[in-house]
Amino acid sequence: MKPMGSKSRTTRTVASSRTRPGKTSRPRAASKKSEIPDDRRQVVINEAARLFGTKGYEGTSMRDIAAAVKILPGSLYHHFPSKEDLFVAVYAFAVSQSLDAVRAAIANRTDPWTRLEAACIAHTQGLLDNNSYAAVLISHLSVSHLPNQVVSLRDSYESVFKELIAELPLPQGIDRRIFRLGLLGSMSWTITWYRPGGETPATIVRKLLNIMRRE
Amino acid sequence: MKPMGSKSRTTRTVASSRTRPGKTSRPRAASKKSEIPDDRRQVVINEAARLFGTKGYEGTSMRDIAAAVKILPGSLYHHFPSKEDLFVAVYAFAVSQSLDAVRAAIANRTDPWTRLEAACIAHTQGLLDNNSYAAVLISHLSVSHLPNQVVSLRDSYESVFKELIAELPLPQGIDRRIFRLGLLGSMSWTITWYRPGGETPATIVRKLLNIMRRE
DNA sequence: TTTCGAAACAAACGATTGTTTGGTATTGAC
DNA sequence: GTCAATACCAAACAATCGTTTGTTTCGAAA
């Protein structure tokens, strides 16, 4: 119903923990794995990312998220002033994580096609990995009702691919913008047909790039 | 919330106008344009298609659809037993319309690449045309919670592209399945970045195919 | 030991969701 | 003129939505 792009911004009552001074208050030992799911706020973002990515924004209720974090629905508003703000936080986190993964993948590589392939594999693996943050990056099909904040975050992420494609030795007559958008679309769309048993994300990406590659 | 794939199917009370004997009852002159928006049921499908395609399934309420058709919400249940059934009807209509458009586009053409280009242009024009049925075809990103009926409809539509791509003289080492899925993904994704002022759908598709074309 | 603030619970708010029920015009067929 | 069917209105249903309010818990700083 509510398109989320609406510039509502009513008083925003409690404002909540917008200032994060460092590591004060309840330290919360890192849970099971090696990573740092410190901080309850980050736990909320992780679970919300999984749910938004799986069921979409409208299809995910605040109660779903609260249940996943094992707190009551109202308690979410201690961390985020609204569902839309929570989504923006989730999206920003997903962008930063994906950026890190892509940048790590292309480091130490020099060949333009190799760099692009590494970046695409990292990108697609993030998209197709379940319990991953990255699926929210493509959870909205219609940009029109998206917060501006999210649109610029997406643009900053895609600019990495813009640079990688600019380095490619492509023949004349190839539109690099369409090349980028087509490639990103192909990868995003894998989420609709990918099945864990079959081809790996890396194999899929290599075959896709093999189709678009020119020498 | 409700993933729509749930096999609920409770008694389905009134069953409603499932039998359509032909053209009995209230003839309803074709409204303004030349086409045939005869039949109130079809008007509901048209408006629902536009709304589902624009705001998604979860983002569109039965009240939205009813308001667009200018009837009360409850009256929709005279035509369709549930929101999900309405969506299936909309999807089926979109598939049949798109199939017609694509088949008409490739008729009279023999060159494999020309046939594929014509089909892709027709497909993408349907997707990007506002007030069009076709956007619902890609309104769901997660196949997992989709009615089986819809999945098989989609498969039947995509099989046309399967045949067109099978005719292409592609070099060895090109995976035709990935070729198809990548191409369809590129085209579907245009809906996220297409802007009416810029390049036409036909231009976009030609540039896309120029990238993937081999001789 | 007291104080304080972050984090949560408990319970509800009004609005909106898909849907149901029962009544009412209008129509073409008999 | 009667009849049945179609298409709709009017009004409500329980469930769920995002959100608010007031209170409680509890660790850390003072």
Coordinates of C-alpha atoms (C1' of nucleotides) in Angstrom, one line a residue:
Chain A
M1 CA 0.0 0.0 0.0
K2 CA 2.3 2.7 1.2
P3 CA 4.9 3.1 -1.6
M4 CA 7.7 3.9 0.8
G5 CA 9.0 6.7 -1.3
S6 CA 6.6 9.1 0.3
K7 CA 8.3 12.0 2.0
S8 CA 6.4 11.6 5.2
R9 CA 9.0 12.1 7.9
T10 CA 6.6 13.0 10.8
T11 CA 8.1 14.1 14.0
R12 CA 10.1 10.9 14.5
T13 CA 9.5 10.6 18.2
V14 CA 12.2 8.7 20.0
A15 CA 15.0 9.0 17.4
S16 CA 16.7 6.1 19.1
S17 CA 20.3 5.0 19.1
R18 CA 21.4 7.1 16.2
T19 CA 24.6 7.9 17.9
R20 CA 26.9 4.9 18.2
P21 CA 29.8 6.1 20.4
G22 CA 31.9 3.0 19.9
K23 CA 31.4 -0.1 22.1
T24 CA 29.7 1.1 25.2
S25 CA 26.8 -0.7 26.9
R26 CA 26.2 -4.4 27.1
P27 CA 29.2 -5.9 25.2
R28 CA 27.4 -9.1 24.0
A29 CA 30.0 -11.7 23.2
A30 CA 30.2 -12.6 19.5
S31 CA 27.8 -15.5 19.2
K32 CA 28.7 -18.8 17.5
K33 CA 30.8 -18.1 14.5
S34 CA 34.0 -16.2 14.0
E35 CA 32.3 -13.1 12.6
I36 CA 31.1 -10.2 14.7
P37 CA 27.3 -10.2 15.1
D38 CA 28.0 -7.9 18.0
D39 CA 25.5 -5.3 18.8
R40 CA 21.8 -6.1 18.8
R41 CA 21.3 -3.5 16.1
Q42 CA 23.4 -5.4 13.7
V43 CA 21.5 -8.6 14.5
V44 CA 18.3 -6.8 13.5
I45 CA 19.9 -5.7 10.2
N46 CA 21.1 -9.2 9.5
E47 CA 17.7 -10.8 10.0
A48 CA 15.9 -8.1 8.3
A49 CA 18.2 -8.4 5.3
R50 CA 17.5 -12.1 5.1
L51 CA 13.7 -11.6 5.3
F52 CA 13.6 -8.6 2.9
G53 CA 15.7 -10.5 0.4
T54 CA 13.6 -13.6 0.6
K55 CA 10.1 -12.2 0.8
G56 CA 10.4 -8.6 -0.3
Y57 CA 9.7 -5.4 1.5
E58 CA 5.9 -5.5 1.5
G59 CA 6.0 -9.2 2.1
T60 CA 8.0 -8.8 5.3
S61 CA 6.3 -7.5 8.4
M62 CA 7.9 -5.9 11.4
R63 CA 6.5 -8.8 13.4
D64 CA 8.4 -11.2 11.1
I65 CA 11.6 -9.4 11.8
A66 CA 11.0 -9.1 15.5
A67 CA 10.2 -12.9 15.7
A68 CA 13.5 -13.7 13.9
V69 CA 15.4 -11.6 16.4
K70 CA 13.3 -13.0 19.2
I71 CA 12.1 -9.7 20.6
L72 CA 8.7 -8.1 20.6
P73 CA 7.6 -6.0 17.6
G74 CA 7.6 -2.7 19.5
S75 CA 11.2 -3.2 20.6
L76 CA 12.4 -2.8 17.0
Y77 CA 11.5 0.9 17.3
H78 CA 14.2 1.2 19.9
H79 CA 16.7 0.6 17.1
F80 CA 15.0 2.1 14.1
P81 CA 12.4 4.8 13.9
S82 CA 10.4 3.2 11.1
K83 CA 10.3 0.2 8.8
E84 CA 11.5 2.3 5.9
D85 CA 14.5 3.5 8.0
L86 CA 15.3 -0.1 8.8
F87 CA 15.2 -1.0 5.2
V88 CA 17.6 1.9 4.3
A89 CA 20.0 0.7 7.0
V90 CA 19.8 -2.9 5.6
Y91 CA 20.3 -1.7 2.1
A92 CA 23.3 0.5 3.1
F93 CA 24.8 -2.5 4.9
A94 CA 24.3 -4.7 1.9
V95 CA 25.9 -2.2 -0.4
S96 CA 29.0 -1.9 1.9
Q97 CA 29.3 -5.6 2.3
S98 CA 29.0 -6.2 -1.5
L99 CA 31.5 -3.5 -2.2
D100 CA 34.0 -5.0 0.1
A101 CA 33.5 -8.4 -1.5
V102 CA 33.9 -7.1 -5.0
R103 CA 36.9 -4.9 -4.2
A104 CA 38.6 -7.8 -2.4
A105 CA 38.0 -10.0 -5.5
I106 CA 39.5 -7.6 -8.0
A107 CA 42.5 -6.8 -5.9
N108 CA 45.8 -8.3 -7.2
R109 CA 44.3 -8.8 -10.7
T110 CA 45.3 -6.7 -13.7
D111 CA 43.7 -8.2 -16.8
P112 CA 40.5 -6.3 -17.4
W113 CA 38.4 -9.3 -18.3
T114 CA 39.8 -11.2 -15.3
R115 CA 39.0 -8.3 -13.0
L116 CA 35.4 -8.1 -14.4
E117 CA 34.9 -11.8 -14.0
A118 CA 36.1 -11.8 -10.4
A119 CA 33.9 -8.9 -9.6
C120 CA 30.8 -10.6 -11.2
I121 CA 31.5 -13.9 -9.4
A122 CA 31.7 -12.1 -6.1
H123 CA 28.5 -10.1 -6.8
T124 CA 26.5 -13.1 -7.9
Q125 CA 27.7 -15.3 -5.1
G126 CA 26.4 -12.7 -2.7
L127 CA 23.1 -12.5 -4.4
L128 CA 22.6 -16.3 -4.5
D129 CA 23.9 -17.2 -1.1
N130 CA 21.1 -17.8 1.2
N131 CA 21.2 -16.0 4.6
S132 CA 23.0 -13.3 2.6
Y133 CA 22.6 -9.6 2.8
A134 CA 22.9 -9.1 -0.9
A135 CA 19.5 -10.2 -2.1
V136 CA 18.0 -6.9 -0.8
L137 CA 20.0 -5.1 -3.4
I138 CA 17.5 -6.3 -6.0
S139 CA 14.4 -6.7 -3.8
H140 CA 12.7 -3.7 -5.5
L141 CA 11.8 -3.8 -9.1
S142 CA 10.3 -0.3 -9.4
V143 CA 12.8 2.4 -8.6
S144 CA 10.1 5.0 -8.7
H145 CA 9.0 4.5 -5.1
L146 CA 12.3 4.0 -3.6
P147 CA 14.0 6.3 -1.0
N148 CA 16.5 8.6 -2.7
Q149 CA 19.1 7.5 -0.2
V150 CA 18.8 3.9 -1.5
V151 CA 19.0 5.0 -5.2
S152 CA 22.3 6.8 -4.6
L153 CA 23.6 3.8 -2.7
R154 CA 22.8 1.6 -5.5
D155 CA 24.4 3.9 -8.0
S156 CA 27.6 4.1 -6.0
Y157 CA 27.8 0.3 -6.0
E158 CA 27.2 0.0 -9.7
S159 CA 29.8 2.6 -10.5
V160 CA 32.4 0.0 -9.6
F161 CA 31.2 -2.1 -12.6
K162 CA 31.2 1.1 -14.7
E163 CA 34.9 1.5 -14.1
L164 CA 35.6 -2.2 -14.7
I165 CA 33.8 -2.1 -18.0
A166 CA 35.5 1.1 -19.0
E167 CA 38.8 -0.8 -18.8
L168 CA 37.7 -3.5 -21.2
P169 CA 39.1 -3.5 -24.8
L170 CA 35.7 -3.6 -26.5
P171 CA 35.3 -3.1 -30.2
Q172 CA 33.6 0.0 -31.5
G173 CA 29.9 -0.2 -31.7
I174 CA 29.5 -1.7 -28.3
D175 CA 27.5 0.5 -25.9
R176 CA 29.3 0.2 -22.6
R177 CA 26.3 1.5 -20.6
I178 CA 24.1 -1.1 -22.1
F179 CA 26.8 -3.6 -21.6
R180 CA 26.9 -2.8 -17.9
L181 CA 23.1 -2.7 -17.5
G182 CA 22.7 -5.9 -19.4
L183 CA 25.3 -7.7 -17.4
L184 CA 23.9 -6.5 -14.1
G185 CA 20.4 -7.6 -15.2
S186 CA 21.6 -11.0 -16.2
M187 CA 23.2 -11.5 -12.8
S188 CA 20.3 -10.1 -10.9
W189 CA 17.9 -12.3 -12.7
T190 CA 19.7 -15.5 -11.8
I191 CA 17.9 -15.3 -8.4
T192 CA 14.7 -16.2 -10.2
W193 CA 16.0 -19.4 -11.7
Y194 CA 19.1 -20.5 -9.7
R195 CA 18.8 -23.8 -7.9
P196 CA 21.5 -24.8 -5.3
G197 CA 22.0 -28.2 -6.8
G198 CA 22.9 -27.2 -10.3
E199 CA 25.6 -25.0 -11.7
T200 CA 27.5 -22.9 -9.2
P201 CA 27.3 -19.1 -9.3
A202 CA 30.9 -19.0 -10.6
T203 CA 30.1 -21.3 -13.5
I204 CA 27.0 -19.3 -14.4
V205 CA 28.9 -16.1 -14.4
R206 CA 31.8 -17.5 -16.5
K207 CA 29.3 -18.7 -19.1
L208 CA 27.5 -15.4 -19.1
L209 CA 30.8 -13.5 -19.6
N210 CA 31.8 -16.0 -22.3
I211 CA 28.8 -14.9 -24.2
M212 CA 29.5 -11.2 -23.9
R213 CA 33.3 -11.5 -24.3
R214 CA 35.1 -10.1 -27.4
E215 CA 38.7 -10.3 -28.3
Chain B
M1 CA 2.8 -11.9 4.7
K2 CA 0.9 -14.7 3.0
P3 CA 3.3 -16.1 0.4
M4 CA 0.6 -16.9 -2.0
G5 CA 2.1 -20.3 -2.9
S6 CA 0.3 -21.8 0.1
K7 CA -2.1 -24.5 -1.0
S8 CA -5.0 -23.2 1.0
R9 CA -8.0 -23.7 -1.2
T10 CA -10.7 -23.5 1.4
T11 CA -14.2 -24.3 0.3
R12 CA -14.3 -21.4 -2.2
T13 CA -17.8 -20.4 -1.4
V14 CA -19.6 -18.7 -4.3
A15 CA -17.3 -20.0 -7.1
S16 CA -18.6 -17.1 -9.2
S17 CA -18.7 -16.7 -13.0
R18 CA -16.3 -19.5 -13.8
T19 CA -18.4 -20.6 -16.8
R20 CA -18.3 -18.0 -19.5
P21 CA -20.9 -19.2 -22.1
G22 CA -20.1 -16.6 -24.7
K23 CA -21.6 -13.2 -24.8
T24 CA -24.8 -13.4 -22.7
S25 CA -25.9 -10.8 -20.3
R26 CA -25.3 -7.1 -20.4
P27 CA -23.5 -6.5 -23.7
R28 CA -21.6 -3.4 -22.6
A29 CA -20.5 -1.5 -25.6
A30 CA -16.8 -1.3 -26.1
S31 CA -15.7 1.8 -24.2
K32 CA -13.6 4.6 -25.7
K33 CA -10.9 3.1 -27.8
S34 CA -10.9 0.7 -30.7
E35 CA -10.0 -2.4 -28.6
I36 CA -12.5 -4.6 -26.9
P37 CA -12.6 -4.0 -23.2
D38 CA -15.9 -5.7 -23.3
D39 CA -16.9 -7.8 -20.4
R40 CA -16.4 -6.4 -16.9
R41 CA -14.2 -9.3 -16.0
Q42 CA -11.7 -8.3 -18.6
V43 CA -11.7 -4.7 -17.3
V44 CA -10.9 -6.0 -13.9
I45 CA -8.0 -8.0 -15.3
N46 CA -6.7 -5.0 -17.2
E47 CA -6.7 -2.7 -14.2
A48 CA -5.3 -5.4 -12.0
A49 CA -2.5 -6.0 -14.5
R50 CA -1.6 -2.4 -14.5
L51 CA -1.5 -2.2 -10.7
F52 CA 0.2 -5.5 -10.1
G53 CA 2.8 -4.6 -12.7
T54 CA 3.4 -1.2 -11.1
K55 CA 3.2 -1.8 -7.4
G56 CA 3.7 -5.5 -7.1
Y57 CA 1.4 -8.2 -5.7
E58 CA 1.7 -7.4 -2.1
G59 CA 1.7 -3.7 -2.7
T60 CA -1.6 -3.8 -4.5
S61 CA -4.8 -4.2 -2.4
M62 CA -8.1 -5.5 -3.6
R63 CA -9.4 -2.0 -2.7
D64 CA -6.9 -0.4 -5.1
I65 CA -8.1 -2.6 -7.9
A66 CA -11.8 -2.1 -7.0
A67 CA -11.3 1.7 -7.0
A68 CA -9.6 1.5 -10.4
V69 CA -12.6 -0.4 -11.8
K70 CA -14.9 1.9 -9.9
I71 CA -16.8 -0.8 -8.0
L72 CA -16.8 -1.7 -4.3
P73 CA -14.1 -4.1 -3.0
G74 CA -16.5 -6.9 -2.3
S75 CA -17.8 -6.8 -5.8
L76 CA -14.5 -8.2 -7.1
Y77 CA -15.4 -11.5 -5.5
H78 CA -18.2 -11.8 -8.0
H79 CA -15.6 -12.2 -10.7
F80 CA -12.7 -13.9 -8.9
P81 CA -12.9 -16.1 -5.8
S82 CA -9.7 -14.7 -4.3
K83 CA -6.8 -12.2 -4.9
E84 CA -4.5 -15.1 -5.8
D85 CA -7.0 -16.4 -8.4
L86 CA -7.2 -12.9 -9.8
F87 CA -3.4 -12.7 -10.1
V88 CA -3.3 -16.0 -11.9
A89 CA -5.9 -14.8 -14.3
V90 CA -3.9 -11.6 -14.9
Y91 CA -0.8 -13.6 -15.4
A92 CA -2.4 -15.9 -17.8
F93 CA -3.7 -13.0 -19.8
A94 CA -0.3 -11.3 -19.8
V95 CA 1.3 -14.5 -21.1
S96 CA -1.2 -15.0 -23.9
Q97 CA -1.0 -11.4 -25.0
S98 CA 2.8 -11.4 -24.9
L99 CA 2.8 -14.7 -26.8
D100 CA 0.6 -13.2 -29.5
A101 CA 2.8 -10.1 -29.8
V102 CA 6.0 -12.2 -30.0
R103 CA 4.5 -14.6 -32.5
A104 CA 3.2 -11.8 -34.7
A105 CA 6.6 -10.2 -34.6
I106 CA 8.6 -13.2 -35.8
A107 CA 6.1 -14.2 -38.5
N108 CA 7.3 -13.6 -42.0
R109 CA 10.9 -13.5 -40.9
T110 CA 13.4 -16.2 -41.6
D111 CA 16.9 -15.1 -40.5
P112 CA 17.5 -16.6 -37.0
W113 CA 19.1 -13.4 -35.6
T114 CA 16.4 -11.2 -37.1
R115 CA 13.7 -13.4 -35.6
L116 CA 15.2 -13.3 -32.2
E117 CA 15.6 -9.5 -32.4
A118 CA 12.0 -9.1 -33.4
A119 CA 10.8 -11.3 -30.6
C120 CA 13.0 -9.5 -28.0
I121 CA 11.7 -6.1 -29.2
A122 CA 8.1 -7.2 -28.9
H123 CA 8.8 -8.7 -25.5
T124 CA 10.6 -5.6 -24.1
Q125 CA 8.1 -3.2 -25.6
G126 CA 5.4 -5.0 -23.7
L127 CA 7.4 -4.8 -20.5
L128 CA 8.2 -1.2 -20.7
D129 CA 4.9 0.1 -22.0
N130 CA 3.0 1.7 -19.2
N131 CA -0.6 0.6 -18.9
S132 CA 0.6 -2.7 -20.2
Y133 CA -0.2 -6.2 -19.1
A134 CA 3.3 -7.5 -19.5
A135 CA 5.0 -6.0 -16.4
V136 CA 3.3 -8.6 -14.2
L137 CA 5.3 -11.3 -15.9
I138 CA 8.3 -10.2 -13.8
S139 CA 6.5 -8.8 -10.8
H140 CA 7.7 -11.7 -8.7
L141 CA 11.4 -12.2 -8.0
S142 CA 11.1 -15.3 -5.8
V143 CA 9.7 -18.2 -7.7
S144 CA 9.5 -20.3 -4.5
H145 CA 6.2 -18.8 -3.4
L146 CA 4.4 -18.7 -6.7
P147 CA 1.4 -20.8 -7.7
N148 CA 2.4 -23.7 -9.8
Q149 CA 0.0 -22.6 -12.5
V150 CA 1.9 -19.4 -12.9
V151 CA 5.3 -21.1 -13.1
S152 CA 4.1 -23.4 -15.9
L153 CA 2.6 -20.4 -17.8
R154 CA 5.9 -18.6 -17.6
D155 CA 7.8 -21.7 -18.8
S156 CA 5.5 -22.0 -21.8
Y157 CA 6.2 -18.4 -22.7
E158 CA 9.9 -18.7 -22.3
S159 CA 10.0 -21.8 -24.4
V160 CA 9.4 -19.6 -27.5
F161 CA 12.7 -18.0 -26.8
K162 CA 14.2 -21.4 -26.3
E163 CA 13.2 -22.3 -29.8
L164 CA 14.4 -19.1 -31.3
I165 CA 17.8 -19.5 -29.7
A166 CA 18.1 -23.1 -30.8
E167 CA 18.0 -21.8 -34.3
L168 CA 20.9 -19.5 -33.9
P169 CA 24.3 -20.4 -35.5
L170 CA 26.2 -20.0 -32.3
P171 CA 29.8 -21.2 -32.0
Q172 CA 30.7 -24.1 -29.8
G173 CA 31.3 -23.3 -26.1
I174 CA 28.2 -21.1 -25.9
D175 CA 25.7 -22.4 -23.4
R176 CA 22.3 -21.8 -25.0
R177 CA 20.4 -22.1 -21.8
I178 CA 22.6 -19.5 -20.1
F179 CA 22.3 -17.4 -23.3
R180 CA 18.5 -17.5 -23.0
L181 CA 18.4 -16.8 -19.2
G182 CA 20.9 -14.1 -19.5
L183 CA 19.0 -12.4 -22.4
L184 CA 15.7 -12.7 -20.6
G185 CA 17.3 -11.3 -17.5
S186 CA 18.8 -8.3 -19.3
M187 CA 15.4 -7.5 -20.8
S188 CA 13.5 -8.0 -17.6
W189 CA 15.9 -5.8 -15.7
T190 CA 15.4 -2.8 -18.1
I191 CA 12.2 -2.1 -16.1
T192 CA 14.4 -0.9 -13.3
W193 CA 16.4 1.7 -15.3
Y194 CA 14.3 2.5 -18.4
R195 CA 13.2 6.1 -18.7
P196 CA 10.6 7.0 -21.3
G197 CA 12.6 10.0 -22.5
G198 CA 15.8 8.2 -23.4
E199 CA 16.5 5.3 -25.7
T200 CA 13.6 3.4 -27.1
P201 CA 13.0 -0.3 -26.1
A202 CA 13.9 -1.3 -29.7
T203 CA 17.2 0.6 -29.5
I204 CA 18.0 -1.0 -26.2
V205 CA 17.3 -4.5 -27.4
R206 CA 19.4 -4.0 -30.6
K207 CA 22.3 -2.9 -28.5
L208 CA 21.9 -5.8 -26.1
L209 CA 21.8 -8.3 -29.0
N210 CA 24.7 -6.6 -30.6
I211 CA 26.7 -7.4 -27.5
M212 CA 25.7 -11.1 -27.5
R213 CA 25.8 -11.6 -31.3
R214 CA 28.3 -13.9 -32.9
E215 CA 29.0 -14.5 -36.6
Chain C
dT1 C1' 25.1 2.1 46.4
dT2 C1' 22.8 5.0 43.9
dT3 C1' 21.9 6.6 39.4
dC4 C1' 21.2 6.4 34.6
dG5 C1' 20.3 5.0 30.1
dA6 C1' 20.0 1.4 26.8
dA7 C1' 17.1 -2.6 25.7
dA8 C1' 13.5 -4.9 26.2
dC9 C1' 8.5 -6.3 27.5
dA10 C1' 3.4 -5.8 27.7
dA11 C1' -0.4 -4.0 25.7
dA12 C1' -2.7 -1.5 23.0
dC13 C1' -3.8 2.1 19.1
dG14 C1' -6.1 3.1 14.5
dA15 C1' -5.7 1.8 9.9
dT16 C1' -5.8 -1.5 6.4
dT17 C1' -5.8 -6.2 4.8
dG18 C1' -8.5 -10.1 2.3
dT19 C1' -12.9 -11.7 2.5
dT20 C1' -18.0 -12.7 3.6
dT21 C1' -22.8 -11.9 3.9
dG22 C1' -27.2 -10.3 2.5
dG23 C1' -29.8 -7.4 -0.1
dT24 C1' -30.9 -4.9 -4.8
dA25 C1' -31.1 -3.3 -9.2
dT26 C1' -31.0 -4.7 -14.2
dT27 C1' -31.3 -7.8 -17.8
dG28 C1' -32.7 -11.4 -21.4
dA29 C1' -35.5 -15.6 -21.8
dC30 C1' -39.7 -17.8 -21.3
Chain D
dG1 C1' -45.4 -10.8 -16.3
dT2 C1' -42.6 -14.0 -14.2
dC3 C1' -38.1 -15.9 -13.5
dA4 C1' -33.4 -16.7 -12.8
dA5 C1' -29.0 -15.0 -13.4
dT6 C1' -25.7 -11.3 -13.5
dA7 C1' -23.5 -7.6 -11.5
dC8 C1' -23.3 -4.8 -8.1
dC9 C1' -23.9 -2.2 -3.4
dA10 C1' -23.7 -1.7 1.7
dA11 C1' -21.8 -3.2 5.6
dA12 C1' -19.4 -5.7 8.2
dC13 C1' -15.9 -9.6 9.7
dA14 C1' -11.5 -11.3 11.9
dA15 C1' -6.8 -10.8 11.1
dT16 C1' -2.8 -8.3 10.4
dC17 C1' -0.4 -4.1 9.5
dG18 C1' 3.0 -0.3 11.3
dT19 C1' 3.4 2.1 15.3
dT20 C1' 2.9 4.2 20.1
dT21 C1' 2.8 4.2 25.0
dG22 C1' 4.2 3.1 29.6
dT23 C1' 6.8 0.2 32.3
dT24 C1' 10.5 -3.0 33.6
dT25 C1' 15.1 -5.0 33.5
dC26 C1' 19.8 -4.7 34.1
dG27 C1' 24.7 -3.6 33.4
dA28 C1' 27.9 0.1 34.0
dA29 C1' 29.4 4.4 35.7
dA30 C1' 29.2 7.7 39.7

